[in-house]
Amino acid sequence: DLYRKVFVFRKDPSDAYVVLRAKLEQPLSNFTVCLRSYTDLSRPHSLFSYATKAQDNEILLFKPKPEEYRFYVGGKFVTFRVPEGRRDWEHVCASWESATGIAEFWLNGKPWPRKGLQRGYTVGATAAILLGQEQDSFGGGFDFYNSFSGELTDVYLWDTGLSPDKMRAAFLSLRLPPALLAWKSLSYEVKGDVVVKSRLRE
């Protein structure tokens, strides 16, 4: 249980990462991924990387620059332009549904205009899920200049699109529905220089 804890990725650039283990029984036709990050990086960095053997960017949350997030599904991406952060914690949720191809992006509890992405696609279930690096091959192929440096917490993955109420609940750290990956019952393995510490402030 990582309640009120964070992963601190200490080095920049870094070869460190955290492997997450999710119980995926079947491919995903809907999903939501949420996490909270705190960094002073201005270079590109990966926040959440979910790769299959067929597709290295099956699900990817990537920040190419401070005022932009990229959300990948099945190797294609949409861009969400955001105000440059005030060097504070940023909470992001991204959800996607296959039937409509609608991609939703929420930043700090507020929705951005929805975009279209990969309608009719299915996300593979046999996945390598990593925090801190962007995979260019299944479980590897890292470019250290896309590595994350800073603090990560509150990582979740659901096999549904969350309702607006639940998106706001995720931002506020309120009660959430059962998840494939849940911060309060996370199965993970640290690889390299990553330290679990208490959160400095709420």
PDB file of C-alpha atoms in Angstrom:
ATOM      1  CA  ASP A   1       0.000   0.000   0.000  1.00  0.00           C
ATOM      2  CA  LEU A   2       1.652   3.194  -1.225  1.00  0.00           C
ATOM      3  CA  TYR A   3      -0.901   5.566   0.344  1.00  0.00           C
ATOM      4  CA  ARG A   4       0.765   8.981   0.842  1.00  0.00           C
ATOM      5  CA  LYS A   5       3.992   7.625  -0.655  1.00  0.00           C
ATOM      6  CA  VAL A   6       5.802   8.608  -3.859  1.00  0.00           C
ATOM      7  CA  PHE A   7       8.392   7.125  -6.195  1.00  0.00           C
ATOM      8  CA  VAL A   8      11.370   9.495  -6.339  1.00  0.00           C
ATOM      9  CA  PHE A   9      13.359   9.170  -9.579  1.00  0.00           C
ATOM     10  CA  ARG A  10      16.548  10.794  -8.338  1.00  0.00           C
ATOM     11  CA  LYS A  11      18.797  11.124 -11.396  1.00  0.00           C
ATOM     12  CA  ASP A  12      18.567  13.140 -14.626  1.00  0.00           C
ATOM     13  CA  PRO A  13      18.894  11.646 -17.135  1.00  0.00           C
ATOM     14  CA  SER A  14      18.241   8.231 -15.679  1.00  0.00           C
ATOM     15  CA  ASP A  15      18.264   4.548 -16.581  1.00  0.00           C
ATOM     16  CA  ALA A  16      15.895   3.767 -13.694  1.00  0.00           C
ATOM     17  CA  TYR A  17      12.289   2.631 -13.980  1.00  0.00           C
ATOM     18  CA  VAL A  18       9.507   0.866 -12.113  1.00  0.00           C
ATOM     19  CA  VAL A  19       7.770  -2.220 -13.508  1.00  0.00           C
ATOM     20  CA  LEU A  20       4.050  -2.462 -12.718  1.00  0.00           C
ATOM     21  CA  ARG A  21       2.125  -5.745 -12.715  1.00  0.00           C
ATOM     22  CA  ALA A  22      -1.533  -5.603 -13.697  1.00  0.00           C
ATOM     23  CA  LYS A  23      -4.044  -8.431 -13.777  1.00  0.00           C
ATOM     24  CA  LEU A  24      -5.156  -8.217 -17.406  1.00  0.00           C
ATOM     25  CA  GLU A  25      -7.401 -11.055 -18.447  1.00  0.00           C
ATOM     26  CA  GLN A  26      -8.408  -9.707 -21.859  1.00  0.00           C
ATOM     27  CA  PRO A  27      -7.566  -6.957 -24.357  1.00  0.00           C
ATOM     28  CA  LEU A  28      -8.836  -3.458 -23.562  1.00  0.00           C
ATOM     29  CA  SER A  29     -11.479  -1.717 -25.642  1.00  0.00           C
ATOM     30  CA  ASN A  30     -11.809   1.038 -22.995  1.00  0.00           C
ATOM     31  CA  PHE A  31      -9.407   2.281 -20.364  1.00  0.00           C
ATOM     32  CA  THR A  32      -8.481   5.178 -18.087  1.00  0.00           C
ATOM     33  CA  VAL A  33      -4.982   5.878 -16.783  1.00  0.00           C
ATOM     34  CA  CYS A  34      -4.348   8.455 -14.030  1.00  0.00           C
ATOM     35  CA  LEU A  35      -1.221   9.621 -12.229  1.00  0.00           C
ATOM     36  CA  ARG A  36       0.276  12.553 -10.378  1.00  0.00           C
ATOM     37  CA  SER A  37       3.748  13.879 -11.204  1.00  0.00           C
ATOM     38  CA  TYR A  38       6.102  16.511  -9.833  1.00  0.00           C
ATOM     39  CA  THR A  39       9.162  17.492 -11.853  1.00  0.00           C
ATOM     40  CA  ASP A  40      11.201  20.464 -13.005  1.00  0.00           C
ATOM     41  CA  LEU A  41      12.145  18.805 -16.307  1.00  0.00           C
ATOM     42  CA  SER A  42      11.677  20.881 -19.448  1.00  0.00           C
ATOM     43  CA  ARG A  43      12.987  18.159 -21.797  1.00  0.00           C
ATOM     44  CA  PRO A  44      10.743  15.349 -23.134  1.00  0.00           C
ATOM     45  CA  HIS A  45       9.850  12.645 -20.627  1.00  0.00           C
ATOM     46  CA  SER A  46       7.667   9.573 -20.338  1.00  0.00           C
ATOM     47  CA  LEU A  47       5.127   9.236 -17.524  1.00  0.00           C
ATOM     48  CA  PHE A  48       3.365   5.930 -18.244  1.00  0.00           C
ATOM     49  CA  SER A  49       4.458   3.378 -20.850  1.00  0.00           C
ATOM     50  CA  TYR A  50       2.401   0.258 -21.714  1.00  0.00           C
ATOM     51  CA  ALA A  51       3.936  -1.866 -24.469  1.00  0.00           C
ATOM     52  CA  THR A  52       2.962  -5.129 -26.128  1.00  0.00           C
ATOM     53  CA  LYS A  53       5.166  -7.268 -28.349  1.00  0.00           C
ATOM     54  CA  ALA A  54       3.268  -5.956 -31.384  1.00  0.00           C
ATOM     55  CA  GLN A  55       3.235  -2.256 -30.405  1.00  0.00           C
ATOM     56  CA  ASP A  56       5.723  -0.409 -28.173  1.00  0.00           C
ATOM     57  CA  ASN A  57       3.442   2.631 -27.730  1.00  0.00           C
ATOM     58  CA  GLU A  58       0.252   0.682 -27.015  1.00  0.00           C
ATOM     59  CA  ILE A  59      -0.586   3.186 -24.263  1.00  0.00           C
ATOM     60  CA  LEU A  60       1.784   6.062 -23.579  1.00  0.00           C
ATOM     61  CA  LEU A  61       1.499   9.288 -21.601  1.00  0.00           C
ATOM     62  CA  PHE A  62       4.372  11.465 -22.754  1.00  0.00           C
ATOM     63  CA  LYS A  63       5.313  15.084 -22.106  1.00  0.00           C
ATOM     64  CA  PRO A  64       7.445  16.420 -24.994  1.00  0.00           C
ATOM     65  CA  LYS A  65       7.606  19.922 -23.482  1.00  0.00           C
ATOM     66  CA  PRO A  66       6.218  21.751 -20.442  1.00  0.00           C
ATOM     67  CA  GLU A  67       3.095  23.012 -22.247  1.00  0.00           C
ATOM     68  CA  GLU A  68       2.139  19.796 -24.013  1.00  0.00           C
ATOM     69  CA  TYR A  69       1.000  16.240 -23.266  1.00  0.00           C
ATOM     70  CA  ARG A  70       0.845  13.453 -25.823  1.00  0.00           C
ATOM     71  CA  PHE A  71      -1.544  10.549 -25.359  1.00  0.00           C
ATOM     72  CA  TYR A  72      -0.792   7.462 -27.475  1.00  0.00           C
ATOM     73  CA  VAL A  73      -3.052   4.499 -28.206  1.00  0.00           C
ATOM     74  CA  GLY A  74      -1.771   1.782 -30.545  1.00  0.00           C
ATOM     75  CA  GLY A  75       1.143   3.869 -31.787  1.00  0.00           C
ATOM     76  CA  LYS A  76      -0.921   6.928 -32.817  1.00  0.00           C
ATOM     77  CA  PHE A  77      -1.213  10.019 -30.642  1.00  0.00           C
ATOM     78  CA  VAL A  78      -3.199  13.159 -29.954  1.00  0.00           C
ATOM     79  CA  THR A  79      -1.712  16.287 -28.398  1.00  0.00           C
ATOM     80  CA  PHE A  80      -3.208  18.285 -25.551  1.00  0.00           C
ATOM     81  CA  ARG A  81      -1.786  21.777 -25.091  1.00  0.00           C
ATOM     82  CA  VAL A  82      -1.756  22.897 -21.474  1.00  0.00           C
ATOM     83  CA  PRO A  83      -0.635  25.982 -19.558  1.00  0.00           C
ATOM     84  CA  GLU A  84       2.994  25.620 -18.556  1.00  0.00           C
ATOM     85  CA  GLY A  85       3.030  24.172 -15.039  1.00  0.00           C
ATOM     86  CA  ARG A  86       3.774  26.318 -12.026  1.00  0.00           C
ATOM     87  CA  ARG A  87       6.345  23.769 -10.856  1.00  0.00           C
ATOM     88  CA  ASP A  88       3.690  22.039  -8.804  1.00  0.00           C
ATOM     89  CA  TRP A  89       2.135  18.580  -8.753  1.00  0.00           C
ATOM     90  CA  GLU A  90       0.189  17.858 -11.950  1.00  0.00           C
ATOM     91  CA  HIS A  91      -2.579  15.277 -11.931  1.00  0.00           C
ATOM     92  CA  VAL A  92      -3.483  13.806 -15.322  1.00  0.00           C
ATOM     93  CA  CYS A  93      -6.095  11.287 -16.400  1.00  0.00           C
ATOM     94  CA  ALA A  94      -6.447  10.037 -19.958  1.00  0.00           C
ATOM     95  CA  SER A  95      -9.264   7.776 -21.098  1.00  0.00           C
ATOM     96  CA  TRP A  96     -10.121   6.162 -24.402  1.00  0.00           C
ATOM     97  CA  GLU A  97     -12.993   4.155 -25.841  1.00  0.00           C
ATOM     98  CA  SER A  98     -12.701   1.981 -28.911  1.00  0.00           C
ATOM     99  CA  ALA A  99     -16.342   2.255 -30.066  1.00  0.00           C
ATOM    100  CA  THR A 100     -16.135   6.024 -30.690  1.00  0.00           C
ATOM    101  CA  GLY A 101     -12.364   6.543 -30.692  1.00  0.00           C
ATOM    102  CA  ILE A 102     -12.911   9.357 -28.198  1.00  0.00           C
ATOM    103  CA  ALA A 103      -9.835  10.323 -26.169  1.00  0.00           C
ATOM    104  CA  GLU A 104     -10.423  12.338 -23.002  1.00  0.00           C
ATOM    105  CA  PHE A 105      -7.731  14.246 -21.151  1.00  0.00           C
ATOM    106  CA  TRP A 106      -8.125  15.728 -17.673  1.00  0.00           C
ATOM    107  CA  LEU A 107      -5.549  17.964 -16.017  1.00  0.00           C
ATOM    108  CA  ASN A 108      -5.897  18.763 -12.303  1.00  0.00           C
ATOM    109  CA  GLY A 109      -9.553  17.730 -12.296  1.00  0.00           C
ATOM    110  CA  LYS A 110     -10.561  19.690 -15.433  1.00  0.00           C
ATOM    111  CA  PRO A 111     -11.421  18.217 -18.841  1.00  0.00           C
ATOM    112  CA  TRP A 112      -9.734  19.361 -22.042  1.00  0.00           C
ATOM    113  CA  PRO A 113     -11.596  19.287 -25.416  1.00  0.00           C
ATOM    114  CA  ARG A 114     -12.025  15.654 -26.478  1.00  0.00           C
ATOM    115  CA  LYS A 115     -10.191  14.292 -29.505  1.00  0.00           C
ATOM    116  CA  GLY A 116     -10.475  11.303 -31.833  1.00  0.00           C
ATOM    117  CA  LEU A 117      -7.955   8.446 -31.731  1.00  0.00           C
ATOM    118  CA  GLN A 118      -7.838   4.869 -33.060  1.00  0.00           C
ATOM    119  CA  ARG A 119     -11.565   4.146 -33.391  1.00  0.00           C
ATOM    120  CA  GLY A 120     -12.219   0.391 -33.433  1.00  0.00           C
ATOM    121  CA  TYR A 121      -8.741  -0.468 -32.084  1.00  0.00           C
ATOM    122  CA  THR A 122      -8.117  -2.963 -29.267  1.00  0.00           C
ATOM    123  CA  VAL A 123      -5.253  -2.645 -26.776  1.00  0.00           C
ATOM    124  CA  GLY A 124      -3.355  -5.910 -26.277  1.00  0.00           C
ATOM    125  CA  ALA A 125      -3.397  -7.594 -22.863  1.00  0.00           C
ATOM    126  CA  THR A 126       0.119  -9.092 -22.675  1.00  0.00           C
ATOM    127  CA  ALA A 127       1.911  -5.929 -21.646  1.00  0.00           C
ATOM    128  CA  ALA A 128       5.067  -4.512 -20.112  1.00  0.00           C
ATOM    129  CA  ILE A 129       3.960  -1.515 -18.004  1.00  0.00           C
ATOM    130  CA  LEU A 130       6.690   0.899 -16.908  1.00  0.00           C
ATOM    131  CA  LEU A 131       6.992   4.190 -15.070  1.00  0.00           C
ATOM    132  CA  GLY A 132       9.964   6.429 -15.769  1.00  0.00           C
ATOM    133  CA  GLN A 133      11.035   5.221 -19.228  1.00  0.00           C
ATOM    134  CA  GLU A 134       9.530   5.110 -22.700  1.00  0.00           C
ATOM    135  CA  GLN A 135       9.743   1.652 -24.280  1.00  0.00           C
ATOM    136  CA  ASP A 136      10.924   1.313 -27.878  1.00  0.00           C
ATOM    137  CA  SER A 137      10.738  -2.466 -27.589  1.00  0.00           C
ATOM    138  CA  PHE A 138       8.860  -4.808 -25.258  1.00  0.00           C
ATOM    139  CA  GLY A 139      10.232  -4.010 -21.765  1.00  0.00           C
ATOM    140  CA  GLY A 140      13.259  -2.080 -23.063  1.00  0.00           C
ATOM    141  CA  GLY A 141      14.819   0.013 -25.819  1.00  0.00           C
ATOM    142  CA  PHE A 142      15.071   3.118 -23.654  1.00  0.00           C
ATOM    143  CA  ASP A 143      16.283   6.571 -24.657  1.00  0.00           C
ATOM    144  CA  PHE A 144      17.573   7.996 -21.374  1.00  0.00           C
ATOM    145  CA  TYR A 145      16.839  11.529 -22.612  1.00  0.00           C
ATOM    146  CA  ASN A 146      13.132  10.593 -22.501  1.00  0.00           C
ATOM    147  CA  SER A 147      13.436   9.341 -18.912  1.00  0.00           C
ATOM    148  CA  PHE A 148      11.459  10.797 -16.026  1.00  0.00           C
ATOM    149  CA  SER A 149      13.170  12.586 -13.165  1.00  0.00           C
ATOM    150  CA  GLY A 150      11.139  13.771 -10.180  1.00  0.00           C
ATOM    151  CA  GLU A 151       8.264  12.295  -8.167  1.00  0.00           C
ATOM    152  CA  LEU A 152       5.342  10.100  -9.218  1.00  0.00           C
ATOM    153  CA  THR A 153       2.332   8.993  -7.188  1.00  0.00           C
ATOM    154  CA  ASP A 154      -1.346   7.966  -7.413  1.00  0.00           C
ATOM    155  CA  VAL A 155      -0.929   5.715 -10.472  1.00  0.00           C
ATOM    156  CA  TYR A 156      -4.104   3.916 -11.604  1.00  0.00           C
ATOM    157  CA  LEU A 157      -5.300   1.966 -14.641  1.00  0.00           C
ATOM    158  CA  TRP A 158      -8.949   0.984 -15.173  1.00  0.00           C
ATOM    159  CA  ASP A 159     -10.484  -1.121 -17.938  1.00  0.00           C
ATOM    160  CA  THR A 160     -13.334   1.406 -18.305  1.00  0.00           C
ATOM    161  CA  GLY A 161     -13.734   5.059 -19.133  1.00  0.00           C
ATOM    162  CA  LEU A 162     -14.247   6.865 -15.829  1.00  0.00           C
ATOM    163  CA  SER A 163     -17.252   9.173 -15.419  1.00  0.00           C
ATOM    164  CA  PRO A 164     -16.595  12.907 -14.889  1.00  0.00           C
ATOM    165  CA  ASP A 165     -17.397  12.456 -11.175  1.00  0.00           C
ATOM    166  CA  LYS A 166     -14.782   9.712 -10.862  1.00  0.00           C
ATOM    167  CA  MET A 167     -12.228  11.747 -12.835  1.00  0.00           C
ATOM    168  CA  ARG A 168     -12.644  14.519 -10.265  1.00  0.00           C
ATOM    169  CA  ALA A 169     -12.519  11.953  -7.428  1.00  0.00           C
ATOM    170  CA  ALA A 170      -9.167  10.700  -8.774  1.00  0.00           C
ATOM    171  CA  PHE A 171      -7.819  14.272  -8.728  1.00  0.00           C
ATOM    172  CA  LEU A 172      -9.083  14.787  -5.148  1.00  0.00           C
ATOM    173  CA  SER A 173      -7.794  11.348  -3.978  1.00  0.00           C
ATOM    174  CA  LEU A 174     -11.277  10.252  -2.983  1.00  0.00           C
ATOM    175  CA  ARG A 175     -12.731   6.739  -3.108  1.00  0.00           C
ATOM    176  CA  LEU A 176     -12.272   5.112  -6.503  1.00  0.00           C
ATOM    177  CA  PRO A 177     -13.664   2.015  -8.227  1.00  0.00           C
ATOM    178  CA  PRO A 178     -11.582  -1.209  -8.295  1.00  0.00           C
ATOM    179  CA  ALA A 179      -8.739  -0.917 -10.820  1.00  0.00           C
ATOM    180  CA  LEU A 180      -6.353  -3.115 -12.813  1.00  0.00           C
ATOM    181  CA  LEU A 181      -3.548  -1.055 -11.274  1.00  0.00           C
ATOM    182  CA  ALA A 182      -4.256   0.741  -7.990  1.00  0.00           C
ATOM    183  CA  TRP A 183      -1.801   2.839  -5.984  1.00  0.00           C
ATOM    184  CA  LYS A 184      -3.152   1.467  -2.703  1.00  0.00           C
ATOM    185  CA  SER A 185      -2.465  -2.148  -3.726  1.00  0.00           C
ATOM    186  CA  LEU A 186       0.321  -1.822  -6.280  1.00  0.00           C
ATOM    187  CA  SER A 187       2.391  -4.800  -7.407  1.00  0.00           C
ATOM    188  CA  TYR A 188       5.675  -3.284  -8.574  1.00  0.00           C
ATOM    189  CA  GLU A 189       9.419  -3.802  -8.922  1.00  0.00           C
ATOM    190  CA  VAL A 190      11.990  -0.995  -8.792  1.00  0.00           C
ATOM    191  CA  LYS A 191      14.841  -1.167 -11.334  1.00  0.00           C
ATOM    192  CA  GLY A 192      17.706   1.187 -10.580  1.00  0.00           C
ATOM    193  CA  ASP A 193      17.792   4.454  -8.680  1.00  0.00           C
ATOM    194  CA  VAL A 194      14.190   4.957  -7.532  1.00  0.00           C
ATOM    195  CA  VAL A 195      13.340   5.517  -3.858  1.00  0.00           C
ATOM    196  CA  VAL A 196       9.946   5.183  -2.156  1.00  0.00           C
ATOM    197  CA  LYS A 197       9.418   8.141   0.195  1.00  0.00           C
ATOM    198  CA  SER A 198       6.559   9.803   2.047  1.00  0.00           C
ATOM    199  CA  ARG A 199       4.832  12.627   0.220  1.00  0.00           C
ATOM    200  CA  LEU A 200       6.229  15.998   1.351  1.00  0.00           C
ATOM    201  CA  ARG A 201       2.828  17.649   1.319  1.00  0.00           C
ATOM    202  CA  GLU A 202      -0.739  16.908   0.334  1.00  0.00           C
TER     203      GLU A 202
END
